[in-house]
Amino acid sequence: MGISFPEFGLRYRLSGAAAQLARTDAPLKAVALDWGFTDASHLHRTFCRRYGCTPADYRKRVLEH
């Protein structure tokens, strides 16, 4: 695959969190816990690195389309 297992796991969890943000109005804290992040700030930091926007901005963009 060309990536390490921890990186694969992180990408999987971020993808799942993004999907949950797009289809529910669950608070970020709940999404973070559902996908195994330590807390909402951990999800926020890693989400911004991967997607280039905050989870709230991502949710807003998805809901606009």
Short mmCIF file of C-alpha atoms in Angstrom, two decimals:
data_model
loop_
_atom_site.label_atom_id
_atom_site.label_comp_id
_atom_site.label_asym_id
_atom_site.label_seq_id
_atom_site.Cartn_x
_atom_site.Cartn_y
_atom_site.Cartn_z
CA MET A 1 0.00 0.00 0.00
CA GLY A 2 2.92 2.34 0.47
CA ILE A 3 1.89 3.62 3.91
CA SER A 4 2.46 2.38 7.42
CA PHE A 5 -0.30 0.64 9.35
CA PRO A 6 -0.63 3.52 11.86
CA GLU A 7 -1.03 5.98 8.96
CA PHE A 8 -3.60 3.68 7.34
CA GLY A 9 -5.52 3.54 10.63
CA LEU A 10 -5.45 7.31 11.04
CA ARG A 11 -6.70 7.85 7.49
CA TYR A 12 -9.48 5.34 8.07
CA ARG A 13 -10.58 7.06 11.27
CA LEU A 14 -10.44 10.52 9.67
CA SER A 15 -12.48 9.29 6.73
CA GLY A 16 -15.07 7.83 9.08
CA ALA A 17 -15.20 11.03 11.11
CA ALA A 18 -15.64 13.09 7.92
CA ALA A 19 -18.50 10.84 6.81
CA GLN A 20 -20.17 11.16 10.21
CA LEU A 21 -19.78 14.94 10.13
CA ALA A 22 -21.44 15.00 6.71
CA ARG A 23 -24.45 12.86 7.64
CA THR A 24 -25.19 13.79 11.26
CA ASP A 25 -25.35 16.84 13.47
CA ALA A 26 -23.48 15.07 16.28
CA PRO A 27 -21.16 17.36 18.26
CA LEU A 28 -17.47 17.22 17.40
CA LYS A 29 -16.70 15.74 20.82
CA ALA A 30 -19.02 12.80 20.11
CA VAL A 31 -17.57 12.27 16.63
CA ALA A 32 -14.06 12.32 18.07
CA LEU A 33 -14.91 9.68 20.66
CA ASP A 34 -16.81 7.54 18.13
CA TRP A 35 -13.70 7.36 15.94
CA GLY A 36 -11.11 6.78 18.64
CA PHE A 37 -9.57 10.23 18.97
CA THR A 38 -8.40 11.30 22.40
CA ASP A 39 -10.65 14.35 22.39
CA ALA A 40 -12.17 16.95 20.05
CA SER A 41 -8.95 18.97 19.84
CA HIS A 42 -7.01 15.90 18.68
CA LEU A 43 -9.58 15.32 15.93
CA HIS A 44 -9.53 19.02 15.06
CA ARG A 45 -5.74 19.12 14.64
CA THR A 46 -5.46 15.95 12.59
CA PHE A 47 -8.54 16.81 10.50
CA CYS A 48 -7.09 20.22 9.61
CA ARG A 49 -3.80 18.62 8.53
CA ARG A 50 -5.54 16.05 6.34
CA TYR A 51 -8.44 18.03 4.86
CA GLY A 52 -7.09 21.59 5.02
CA CYS A 53 -10.11 22.90 6.93
CA THR A 54 -11.73 22.56 10.33
CA PRO A 55 -14.33 19.86 10.93
CA ALA A 56 -16.99 22.59 11.31
CA ASP A 57 -16.05 24.14 7.96
CA TYR A 58 -16.08 20.72 6.33
CA ARG A 59 -19.56 20.01 7.68
CA LYS A 60 -20.80 23.40 6.50
CA ARG A 61 -19.40 22.86 2.98
CA VAL A 62 -20.89 19.40 2.67
CA LEU A 63 -24.32 20.57 3.85
CA GLU A 64 -24.31 23.45 1.35
CA HIS A 65 -24.06 21.00 -1.57
#
